[in-house]
CSV table of C-alpha atoms in Angstrom, one decimal:
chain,number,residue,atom,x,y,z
A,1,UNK,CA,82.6,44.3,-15.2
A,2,UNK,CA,81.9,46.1,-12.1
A,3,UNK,CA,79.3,48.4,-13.6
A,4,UNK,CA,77.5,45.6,-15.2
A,5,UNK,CA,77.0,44.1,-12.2
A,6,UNK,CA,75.7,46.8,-10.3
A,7,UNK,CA,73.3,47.4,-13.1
A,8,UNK,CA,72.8,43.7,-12.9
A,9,UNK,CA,71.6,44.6,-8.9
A,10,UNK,CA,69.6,47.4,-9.5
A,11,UNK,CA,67.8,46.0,-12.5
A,12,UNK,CA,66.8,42.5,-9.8
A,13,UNK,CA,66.2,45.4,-7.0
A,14,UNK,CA,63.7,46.8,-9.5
A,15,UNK,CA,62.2,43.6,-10.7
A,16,UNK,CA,61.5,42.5,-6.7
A,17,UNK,CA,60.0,45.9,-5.9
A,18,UNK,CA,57.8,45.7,-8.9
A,19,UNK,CA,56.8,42.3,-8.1
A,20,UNK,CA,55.7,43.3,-4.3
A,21,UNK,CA,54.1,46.0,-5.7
A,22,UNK,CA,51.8,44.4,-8.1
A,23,UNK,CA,51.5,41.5,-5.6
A,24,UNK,CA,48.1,40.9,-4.0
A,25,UNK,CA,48.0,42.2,-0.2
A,26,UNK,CA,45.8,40.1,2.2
A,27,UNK,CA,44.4,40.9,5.4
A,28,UNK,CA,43.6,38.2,8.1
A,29,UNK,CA,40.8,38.8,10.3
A,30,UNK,CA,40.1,36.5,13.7
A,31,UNK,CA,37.2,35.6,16.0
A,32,UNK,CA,35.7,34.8,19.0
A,33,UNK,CA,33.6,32.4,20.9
A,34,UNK,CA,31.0,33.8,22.6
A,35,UNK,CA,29.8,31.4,26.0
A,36,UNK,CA,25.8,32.5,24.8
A,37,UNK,CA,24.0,29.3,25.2
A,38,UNK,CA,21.7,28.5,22.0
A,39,UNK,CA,20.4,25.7,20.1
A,40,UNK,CA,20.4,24.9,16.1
A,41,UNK,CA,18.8,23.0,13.9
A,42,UNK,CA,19.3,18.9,14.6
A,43,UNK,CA,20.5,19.7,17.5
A,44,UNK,CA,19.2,20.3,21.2
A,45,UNK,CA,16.0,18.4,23.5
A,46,UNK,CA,13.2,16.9,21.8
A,47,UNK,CA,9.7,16.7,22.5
A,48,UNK,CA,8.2,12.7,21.9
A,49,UNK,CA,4.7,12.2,20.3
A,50,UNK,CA,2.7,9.7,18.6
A,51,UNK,CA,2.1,10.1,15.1
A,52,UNK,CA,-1.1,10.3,15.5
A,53,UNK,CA,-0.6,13.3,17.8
A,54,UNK,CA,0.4,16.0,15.8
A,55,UNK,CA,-2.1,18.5,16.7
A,56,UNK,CA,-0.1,18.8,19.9
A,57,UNK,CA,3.3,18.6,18.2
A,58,UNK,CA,2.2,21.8,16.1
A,59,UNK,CA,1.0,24.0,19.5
A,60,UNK,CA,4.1,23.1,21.4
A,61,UNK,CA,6.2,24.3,17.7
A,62,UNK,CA,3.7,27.4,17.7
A,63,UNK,CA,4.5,28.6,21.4
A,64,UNK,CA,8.2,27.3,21.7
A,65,UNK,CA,11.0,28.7,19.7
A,66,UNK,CA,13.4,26.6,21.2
A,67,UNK,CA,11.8,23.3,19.8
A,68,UNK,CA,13.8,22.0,16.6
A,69,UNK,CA,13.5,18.0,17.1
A,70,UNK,CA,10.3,15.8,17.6
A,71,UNK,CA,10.9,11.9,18.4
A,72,UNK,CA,7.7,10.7,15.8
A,73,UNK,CA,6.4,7.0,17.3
A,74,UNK,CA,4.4,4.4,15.5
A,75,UNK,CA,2.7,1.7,17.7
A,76,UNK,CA,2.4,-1.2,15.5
A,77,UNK,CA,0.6,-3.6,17.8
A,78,UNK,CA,-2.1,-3.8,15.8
A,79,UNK,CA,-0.4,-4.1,12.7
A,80,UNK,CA,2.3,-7.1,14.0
A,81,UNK,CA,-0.5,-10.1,12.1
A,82,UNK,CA,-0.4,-8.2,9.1
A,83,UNK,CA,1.9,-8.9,6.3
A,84,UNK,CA,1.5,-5.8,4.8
A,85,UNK,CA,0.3,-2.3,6.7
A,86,UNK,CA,-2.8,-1.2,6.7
A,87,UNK,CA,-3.1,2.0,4.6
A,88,UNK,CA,-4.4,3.6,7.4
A,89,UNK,CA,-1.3,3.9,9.2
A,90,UNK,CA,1.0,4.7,6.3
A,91,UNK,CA,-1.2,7.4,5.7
A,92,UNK,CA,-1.2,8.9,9.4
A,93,UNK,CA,2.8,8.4,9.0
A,94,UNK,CA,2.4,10.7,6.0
A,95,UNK,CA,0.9,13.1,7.6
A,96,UNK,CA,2.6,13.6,10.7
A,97,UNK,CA,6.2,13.6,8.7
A,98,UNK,CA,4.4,16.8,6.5
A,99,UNK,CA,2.9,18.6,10.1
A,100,UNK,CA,6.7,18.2,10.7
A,101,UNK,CA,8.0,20.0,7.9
A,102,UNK,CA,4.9,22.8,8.3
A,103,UNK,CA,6.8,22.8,12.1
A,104,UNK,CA,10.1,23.4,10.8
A,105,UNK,CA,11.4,21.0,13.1
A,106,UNK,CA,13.7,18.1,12.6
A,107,UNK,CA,12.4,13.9,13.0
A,108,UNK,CA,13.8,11.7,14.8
A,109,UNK,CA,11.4,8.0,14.1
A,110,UNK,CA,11.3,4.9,16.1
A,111,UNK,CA,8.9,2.1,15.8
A,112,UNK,CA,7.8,-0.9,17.7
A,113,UNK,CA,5.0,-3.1,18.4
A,114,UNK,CA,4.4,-2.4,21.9
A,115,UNK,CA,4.8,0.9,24.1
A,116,UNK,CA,3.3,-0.3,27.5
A,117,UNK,CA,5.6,-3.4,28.2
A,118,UNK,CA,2.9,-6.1,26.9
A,119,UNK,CA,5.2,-6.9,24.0
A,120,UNK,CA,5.1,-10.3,21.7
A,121,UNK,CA,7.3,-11.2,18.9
A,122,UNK,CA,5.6,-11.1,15.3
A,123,UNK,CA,6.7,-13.2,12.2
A,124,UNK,CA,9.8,-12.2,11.5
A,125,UNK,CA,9.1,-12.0,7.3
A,126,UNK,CA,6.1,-9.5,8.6
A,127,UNK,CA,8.7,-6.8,10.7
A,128,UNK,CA,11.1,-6.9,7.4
A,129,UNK,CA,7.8,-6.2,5.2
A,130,UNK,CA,6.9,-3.8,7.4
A,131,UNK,CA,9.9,-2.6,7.8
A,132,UNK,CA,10.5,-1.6,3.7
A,133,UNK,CA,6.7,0.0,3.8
A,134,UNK,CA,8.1,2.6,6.5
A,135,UNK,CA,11.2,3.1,4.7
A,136,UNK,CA,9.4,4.1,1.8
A,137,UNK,CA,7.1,6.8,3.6
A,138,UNK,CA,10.5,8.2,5.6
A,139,UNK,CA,12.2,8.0,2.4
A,140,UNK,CA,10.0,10.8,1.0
A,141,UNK,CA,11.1,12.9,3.6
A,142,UNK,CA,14.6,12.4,4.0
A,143,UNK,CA,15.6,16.4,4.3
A,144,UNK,CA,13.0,16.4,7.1
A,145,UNK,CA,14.3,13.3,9.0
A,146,UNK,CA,17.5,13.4,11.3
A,147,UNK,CA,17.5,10.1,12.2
A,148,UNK,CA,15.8,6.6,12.6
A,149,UNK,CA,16.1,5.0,16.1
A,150,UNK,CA,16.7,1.0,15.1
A,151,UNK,CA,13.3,0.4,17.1
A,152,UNK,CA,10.8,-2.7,15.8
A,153,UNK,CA,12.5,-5.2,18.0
A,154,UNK,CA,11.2,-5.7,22.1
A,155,UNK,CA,9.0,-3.4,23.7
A,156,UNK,CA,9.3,0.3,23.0
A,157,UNK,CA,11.9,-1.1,20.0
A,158,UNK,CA,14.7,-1.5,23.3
A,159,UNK,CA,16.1,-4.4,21.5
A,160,UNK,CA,15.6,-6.8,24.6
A,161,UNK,CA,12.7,-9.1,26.2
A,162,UNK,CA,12.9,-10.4,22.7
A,163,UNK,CA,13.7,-13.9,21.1
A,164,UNK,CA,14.9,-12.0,18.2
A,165,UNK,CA,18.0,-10.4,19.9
A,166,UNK,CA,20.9,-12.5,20.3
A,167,UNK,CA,24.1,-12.3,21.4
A,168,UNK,CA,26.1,-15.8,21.3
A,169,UNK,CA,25.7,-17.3,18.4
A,170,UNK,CA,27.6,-18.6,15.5
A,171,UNK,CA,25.2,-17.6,12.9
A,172,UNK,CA,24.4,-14.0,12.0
A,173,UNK,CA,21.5,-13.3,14.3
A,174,UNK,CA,18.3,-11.4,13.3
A,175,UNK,CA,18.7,-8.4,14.8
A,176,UNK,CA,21.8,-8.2,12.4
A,177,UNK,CA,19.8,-9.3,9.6
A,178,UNK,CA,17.1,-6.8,10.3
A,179,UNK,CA,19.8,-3.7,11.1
A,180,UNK,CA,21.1,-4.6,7.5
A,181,UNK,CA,17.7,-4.3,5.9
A,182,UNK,CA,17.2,-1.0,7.9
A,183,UNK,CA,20.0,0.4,6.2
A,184,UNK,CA,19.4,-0.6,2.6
A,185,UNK,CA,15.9,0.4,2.2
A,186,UNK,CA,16.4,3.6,3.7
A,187,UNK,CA,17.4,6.6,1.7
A,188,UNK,CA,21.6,6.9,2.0
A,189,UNK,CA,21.0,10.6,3.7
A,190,UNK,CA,19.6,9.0,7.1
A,191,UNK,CA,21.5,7.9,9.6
A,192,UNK,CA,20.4,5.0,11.9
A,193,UNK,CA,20.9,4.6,15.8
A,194,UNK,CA,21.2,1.2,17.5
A,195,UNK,CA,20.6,0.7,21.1
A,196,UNK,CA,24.0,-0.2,22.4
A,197,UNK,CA,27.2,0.0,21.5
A,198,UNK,CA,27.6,-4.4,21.5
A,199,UNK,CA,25.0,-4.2,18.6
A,200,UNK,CA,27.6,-1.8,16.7
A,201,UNK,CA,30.2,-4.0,17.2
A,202,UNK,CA,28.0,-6.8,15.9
A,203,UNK,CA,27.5,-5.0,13.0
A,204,UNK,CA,31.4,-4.6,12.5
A,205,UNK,CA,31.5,-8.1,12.4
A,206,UNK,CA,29.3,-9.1,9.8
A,207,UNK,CA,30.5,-6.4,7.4
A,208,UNK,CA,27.5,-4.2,7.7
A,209,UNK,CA,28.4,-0.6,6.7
A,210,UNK,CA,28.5,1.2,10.1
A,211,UNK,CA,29.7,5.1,8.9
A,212,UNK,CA,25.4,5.7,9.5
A,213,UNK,CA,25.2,3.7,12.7
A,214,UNK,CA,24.8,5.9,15.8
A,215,UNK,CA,23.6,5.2,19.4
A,216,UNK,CA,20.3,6.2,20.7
A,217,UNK,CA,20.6,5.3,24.9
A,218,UNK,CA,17.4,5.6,26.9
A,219,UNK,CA,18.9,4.6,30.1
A,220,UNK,CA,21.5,7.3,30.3
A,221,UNK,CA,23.5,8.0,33.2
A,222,UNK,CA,20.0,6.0,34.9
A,223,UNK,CA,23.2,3.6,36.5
A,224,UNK,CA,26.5,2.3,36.6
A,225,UNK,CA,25.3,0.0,33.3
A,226,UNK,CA,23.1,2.8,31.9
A,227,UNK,CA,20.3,0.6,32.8
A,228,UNK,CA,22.0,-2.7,30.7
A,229,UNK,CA,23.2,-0.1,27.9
A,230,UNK,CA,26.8,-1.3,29.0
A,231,UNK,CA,27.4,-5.0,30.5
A,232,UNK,CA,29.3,-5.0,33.8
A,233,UNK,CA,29.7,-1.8,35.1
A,234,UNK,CA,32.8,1.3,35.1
A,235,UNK,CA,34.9,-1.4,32.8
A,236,UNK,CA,32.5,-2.2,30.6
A,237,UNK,CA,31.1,1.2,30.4
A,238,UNK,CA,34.7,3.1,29.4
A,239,UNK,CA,35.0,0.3,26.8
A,240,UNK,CA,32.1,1.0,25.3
A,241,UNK,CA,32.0,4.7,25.1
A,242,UNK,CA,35.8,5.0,24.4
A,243,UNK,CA,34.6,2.4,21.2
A,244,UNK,CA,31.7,5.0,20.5
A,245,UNK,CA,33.9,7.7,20.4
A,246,UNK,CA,36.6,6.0,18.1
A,247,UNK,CA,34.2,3.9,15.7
A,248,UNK,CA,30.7,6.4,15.2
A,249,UNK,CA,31.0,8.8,12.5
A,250,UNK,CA,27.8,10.1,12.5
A,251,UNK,CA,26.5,12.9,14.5
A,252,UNK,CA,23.2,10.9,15.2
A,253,UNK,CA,23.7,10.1,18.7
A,254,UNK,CA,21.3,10.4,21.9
A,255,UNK,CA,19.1,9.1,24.4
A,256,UNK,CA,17.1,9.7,27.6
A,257,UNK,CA,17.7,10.2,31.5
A,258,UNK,CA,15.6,8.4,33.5
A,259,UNK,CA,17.4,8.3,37.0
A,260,UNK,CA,19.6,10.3,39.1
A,261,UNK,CA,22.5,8.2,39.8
A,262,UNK,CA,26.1,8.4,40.4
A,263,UNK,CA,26.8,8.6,37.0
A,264,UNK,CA,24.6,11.7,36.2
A,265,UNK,CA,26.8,14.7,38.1
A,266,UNK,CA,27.2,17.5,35.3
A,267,UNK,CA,31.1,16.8,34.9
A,268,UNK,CA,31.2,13.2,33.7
A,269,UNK,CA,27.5,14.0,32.1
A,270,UNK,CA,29.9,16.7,29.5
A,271,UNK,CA,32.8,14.0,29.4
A,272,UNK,CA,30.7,11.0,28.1
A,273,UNK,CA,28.2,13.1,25.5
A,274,UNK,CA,31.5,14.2,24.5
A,275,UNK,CA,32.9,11.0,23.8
A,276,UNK,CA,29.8,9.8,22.2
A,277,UNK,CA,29.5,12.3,19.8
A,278,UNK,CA,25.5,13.5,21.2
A,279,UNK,CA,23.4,15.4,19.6
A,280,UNK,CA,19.7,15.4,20.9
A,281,UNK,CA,18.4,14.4,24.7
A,282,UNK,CA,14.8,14.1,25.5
A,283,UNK,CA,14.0,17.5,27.6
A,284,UNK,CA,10.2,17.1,28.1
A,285,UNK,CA,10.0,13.7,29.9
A,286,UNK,CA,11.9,13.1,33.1
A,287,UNK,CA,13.4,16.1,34.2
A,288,UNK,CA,15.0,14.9,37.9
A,289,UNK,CA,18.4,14.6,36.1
A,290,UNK,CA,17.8,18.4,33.9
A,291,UNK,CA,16.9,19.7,37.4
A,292,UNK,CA,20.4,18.2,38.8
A,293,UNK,CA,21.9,19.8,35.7
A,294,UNK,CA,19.9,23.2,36.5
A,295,UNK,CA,21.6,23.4,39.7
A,296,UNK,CA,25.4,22.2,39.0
A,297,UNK,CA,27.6,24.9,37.0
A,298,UNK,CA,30.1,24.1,34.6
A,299,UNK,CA,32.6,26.3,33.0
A,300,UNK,CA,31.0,29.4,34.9
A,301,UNK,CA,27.5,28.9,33.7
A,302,UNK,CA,24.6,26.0,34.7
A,303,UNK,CA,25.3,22.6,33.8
A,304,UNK,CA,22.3,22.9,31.7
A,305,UNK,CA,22.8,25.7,29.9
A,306,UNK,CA,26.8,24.5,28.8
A,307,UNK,CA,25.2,21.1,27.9
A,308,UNK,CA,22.2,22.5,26.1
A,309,UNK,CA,24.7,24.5,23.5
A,310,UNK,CA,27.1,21.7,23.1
A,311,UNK,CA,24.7,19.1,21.7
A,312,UNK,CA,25.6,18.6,18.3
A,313,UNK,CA,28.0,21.2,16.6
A,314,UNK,CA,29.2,24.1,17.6
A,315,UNK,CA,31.0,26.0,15.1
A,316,UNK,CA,32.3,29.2,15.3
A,317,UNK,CA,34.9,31.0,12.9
A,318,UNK,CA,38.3,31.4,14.0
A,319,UNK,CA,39.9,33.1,11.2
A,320,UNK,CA,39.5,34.8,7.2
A,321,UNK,CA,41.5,35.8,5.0
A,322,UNK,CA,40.5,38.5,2.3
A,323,UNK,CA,42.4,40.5,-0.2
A,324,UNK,CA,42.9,44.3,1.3
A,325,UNK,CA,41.4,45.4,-2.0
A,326,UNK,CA,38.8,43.9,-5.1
A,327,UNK,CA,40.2,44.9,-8.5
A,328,UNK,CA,38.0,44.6,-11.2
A,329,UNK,CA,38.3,41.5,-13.2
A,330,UNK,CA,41.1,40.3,-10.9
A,331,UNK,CA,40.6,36.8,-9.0
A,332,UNK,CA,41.1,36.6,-5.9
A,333,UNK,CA,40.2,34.3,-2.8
A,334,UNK,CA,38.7,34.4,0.3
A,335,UNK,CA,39.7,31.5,3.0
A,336,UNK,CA,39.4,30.2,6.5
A,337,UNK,CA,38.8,28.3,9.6
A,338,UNK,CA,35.9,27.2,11.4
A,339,UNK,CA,35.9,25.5,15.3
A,340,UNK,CA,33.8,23.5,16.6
A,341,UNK,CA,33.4,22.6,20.3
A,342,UNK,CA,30.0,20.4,20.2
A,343,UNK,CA,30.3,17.5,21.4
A,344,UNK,CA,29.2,16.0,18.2
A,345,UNK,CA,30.3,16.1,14.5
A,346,UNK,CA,29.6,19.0,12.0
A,347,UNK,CA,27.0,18.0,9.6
A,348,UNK,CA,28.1,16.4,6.5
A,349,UNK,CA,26.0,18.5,4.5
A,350,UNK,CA,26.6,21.5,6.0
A,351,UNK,CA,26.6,24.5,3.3
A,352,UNK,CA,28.3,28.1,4.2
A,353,UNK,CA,28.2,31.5,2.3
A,354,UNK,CA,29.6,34.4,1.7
A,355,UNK,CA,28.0,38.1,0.8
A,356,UNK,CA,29.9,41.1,-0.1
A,357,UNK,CA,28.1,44.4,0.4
A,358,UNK,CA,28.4,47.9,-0.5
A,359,UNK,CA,25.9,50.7,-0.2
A,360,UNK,CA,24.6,50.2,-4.0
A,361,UNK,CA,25.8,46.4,-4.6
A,362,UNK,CA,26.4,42.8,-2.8
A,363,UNK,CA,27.6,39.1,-4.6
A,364,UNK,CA,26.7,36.4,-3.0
A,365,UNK,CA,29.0,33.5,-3.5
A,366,UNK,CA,28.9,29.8,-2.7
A,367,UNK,CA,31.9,28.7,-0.5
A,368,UNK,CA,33.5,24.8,-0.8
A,369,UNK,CA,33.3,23.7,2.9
A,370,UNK,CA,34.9,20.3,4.5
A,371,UNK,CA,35.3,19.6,7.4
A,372,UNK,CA,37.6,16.3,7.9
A,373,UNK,CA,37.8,16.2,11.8
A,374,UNK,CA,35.4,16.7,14.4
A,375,UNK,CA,36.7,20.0,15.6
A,376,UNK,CA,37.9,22.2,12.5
A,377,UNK,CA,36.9,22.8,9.4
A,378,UNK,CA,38.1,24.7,6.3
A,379,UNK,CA,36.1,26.8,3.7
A,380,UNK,CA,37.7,29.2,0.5
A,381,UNK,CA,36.2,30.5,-2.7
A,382,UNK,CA,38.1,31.8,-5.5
A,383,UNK,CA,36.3,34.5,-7.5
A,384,UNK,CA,36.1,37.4,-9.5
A,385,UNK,CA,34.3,40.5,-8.2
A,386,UNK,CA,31.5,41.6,-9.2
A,387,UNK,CA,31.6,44.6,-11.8
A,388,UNK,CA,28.9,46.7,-9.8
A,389,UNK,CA,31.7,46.9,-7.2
A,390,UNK,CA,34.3,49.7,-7.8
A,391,UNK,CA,37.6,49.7,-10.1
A,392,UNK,CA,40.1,49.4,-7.0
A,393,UNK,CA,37.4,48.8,-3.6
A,394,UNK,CA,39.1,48.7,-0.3
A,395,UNK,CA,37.4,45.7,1.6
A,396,UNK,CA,37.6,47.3,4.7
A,397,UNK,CA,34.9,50.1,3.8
A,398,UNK,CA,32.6,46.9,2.4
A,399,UNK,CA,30.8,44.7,4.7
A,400,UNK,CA,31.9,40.8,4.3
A,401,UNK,CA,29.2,38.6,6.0
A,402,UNK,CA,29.5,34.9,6.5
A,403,UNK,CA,27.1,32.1,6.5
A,404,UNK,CA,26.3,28.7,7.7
A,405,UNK,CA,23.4,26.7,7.0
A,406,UNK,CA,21.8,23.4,6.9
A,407,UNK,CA,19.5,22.3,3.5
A,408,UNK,CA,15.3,22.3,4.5
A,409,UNK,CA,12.6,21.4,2.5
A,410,UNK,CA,12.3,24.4,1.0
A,411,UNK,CA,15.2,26.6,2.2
A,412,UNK,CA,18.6,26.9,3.5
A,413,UNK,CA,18.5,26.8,7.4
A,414,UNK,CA,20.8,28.6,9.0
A,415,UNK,CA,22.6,27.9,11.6
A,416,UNK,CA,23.9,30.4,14.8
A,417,UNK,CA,27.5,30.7,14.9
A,418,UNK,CA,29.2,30.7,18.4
A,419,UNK,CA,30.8,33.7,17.6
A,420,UNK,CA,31.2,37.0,19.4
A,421,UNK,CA,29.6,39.8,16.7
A,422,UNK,CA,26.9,41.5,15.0
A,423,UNK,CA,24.5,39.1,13.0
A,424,UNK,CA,21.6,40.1,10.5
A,425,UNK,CA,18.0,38.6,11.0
A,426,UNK,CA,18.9,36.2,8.2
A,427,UNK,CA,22.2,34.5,10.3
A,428,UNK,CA,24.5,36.5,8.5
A,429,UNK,CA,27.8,36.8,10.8
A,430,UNK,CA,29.5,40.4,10.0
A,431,UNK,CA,33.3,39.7,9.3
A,432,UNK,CA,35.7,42.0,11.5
A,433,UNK,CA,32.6,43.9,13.2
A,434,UNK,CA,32.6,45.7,16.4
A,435,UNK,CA,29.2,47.0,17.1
């Protein structure tokens, strides 16, 4: 009895060992992230031009690297008597969106029927025909656009001076009407940003679908109200950006900064972008509050420069975990984790990569990518190697890049990660390099 059960042991003591043996090894691998200030694509300053300006929208592209967003406007003033738009002005619409594309830079649109304050109301049937003829044009270029400011409504599309804006009354208003019939003619992919956060909350009310609905504020840190943006001052104002921060799911958020005020120092400026979610600031038009900016440091480095490379996402990979070896024929997985310290959300649709390389052979393999909370994300593939690779490769004599990227027109764009590391030309991130 005694000898069977220490042959019993040894036999289990055998099986184990053969088990770890023939047991996959993993190695982990962890990064970095780097305080190098940079911009990606939908995300940074933009540049604002008519659409009938694009010759001017192409030589600032040309000679500015650091340009990835335009704000496109339409003046509709002499459209508002028409029922339907001239062809005219579709067509320039057209044309600007494709001078866009040939610019590689990302659209933000915005409307209205009056851009020097002189501003009547049109029929309202004619802004909801006009409205769907837009829609149309933009819809064409959805990859292109990154956004649609609400606009139409007041002058400079503000969304006040305007009969059609209301905010006390027991019937669903037109501007709700209108922000509903934004939504369903444009294309699913584009988000849209409403003025203030009271006209979200409108929206909320009457069952609109609000998971596109941003904020675009053009009176920014300009007072205690953000120039009317907020009601009543400090209350009002940490009410509605602690509702932006809880209720926007999109990463379509901005605005402009028209004053130095109390509100603009650099250290609430991070705080509130933060909380609502902002991706894009106008950095070509007032620049009293970018020169405060300039001259204020935060986190060791100009407020400027920390603000400019947290609008939008910021994602940077914290960990990956590869097999220590590629068998041939075996499957085997590749995981990790990204980080992201933007003040915004990752992009829905962003897309991420991963090459193997040796000296004679590379795969490159699609990876499943989600990202569920604002500031992580996950990404794995399961795969067998290729069979140009080796019987038995060690990994660590292979290069394993990584990348991210956003879909174009035409390509994949890809985005910087805020690592520390070597990258290619093409935004390939070298996994566990040290040069």
């Amino acid at each position: 009895m005694k000898k069977r059960m220490i042959l019993f042991v040894l036999l289990l003591i055998i099986l184990i060992l053969c088990l770890y043996q023939g047991r996959d090894k993993y190695r982990t691998w962890t990064g970095e992230e780097t305080s190098e200030a940079f911009t990606n694509p939908r995300t940074g300053w933009y540049c604002q031009y008519d659409i009938h300006d694009t010759e001017a929208m192409r030589r600032e592209a040309e000679k500015n690297n650091a340009l990835k967003i335009v704000l496109l406007t339409m003046d509709l003033k002499k459209e508002a008597d028409k029922e339907q738009l001239s062809a005219e002005i579709l067509d320039a619409l057209e044309q600007a969106l494709l001078a866009a594309e040939e610019a590689e830079v990302s659209v933000i649109f915005r409307a209205a029927y009056d851009w020097k304050g002189e501003y009547e109301d049109p029929p309202r049937s004619h802004i909801l025909s006009h409205t769907g003829e837009i829609c149309g044009v933009l819809n064409r270029h959805a990859q292109q656009i990154m956004g649609v400011q609400a606009g139409f409504l007041g002058p400079w599309g503000e969304w006040h001076a305007t009969d059609y804006v209301e905010y006390d009354t027991k019937e669903k208003p037109f501007q709700i009407e209108f922000l509903e019939h934004l939504l369903e003619n444009l294309d699913v992919r584009i988000p849209v940003g409403a003025r203030k956060p009271q006209f979200i909350r409108q929206a909320l009310k009457y069952d609109l679908k609000t998971d596109r609905l941003g904020i675009y504020n053009d009176g920014l840190f300009g007072s205690d109200t953000d120039l009317g943006t907020y009601k009543d001052g400090e209350k009002d104002r940490r009410e509605g950006l602690e509702f932006l921060e809880k209720t926007v799911s999109t990463s379509f958020n901005g605005g402009e900064m028209p004053y130095v005020s109390e509100v603009s120092d650099v250290n609430n400026a991070v705080k509130e972008l933060s909380m609502m979610h902002a991706s894009y600031l106008n950095g070509y038009a007032d620049q009293a509050v970018i020169s405060q900016w300039k001259e204020q440091t935060f986190e060791d480095m100009s407020g400027y420069d920390y603000i400019t490379s947290h609008l939008g996402y910021r994602i940077w990979v914290e960990k990956v975990r590869f097999p220590q070896k590629l068998k041939k024929g075996k499957e085997v997985t590749v995981e990790g984790t990204v980080k992201n310290s933007g003040f915004s959300y990752i992009p829905s649709d962003m897309e991420a990569f991963l090459k193997i390389q040796s000296e004679d052979s590379q795969q490159i393999l699609p990876l499943s990518f989600s990202a569920d909370a604002k500031d992580k994300g996950e990404f794995y593939v399961d795969f067998v190697p290729d069979g140009r690779f080796g019987k038995d490769e060690k990994t660590e004599e292979l290069d394993i890049y990584i990348m991210f990227g956003l879909p174009g027109t035409e390509k994949i764009e890809p985005v910087r990660l805020a690592n520390e590391g070597y990258f290619t030309e093409g935004g390939w991130f070298l996994i566990g390099d040290d040069r």
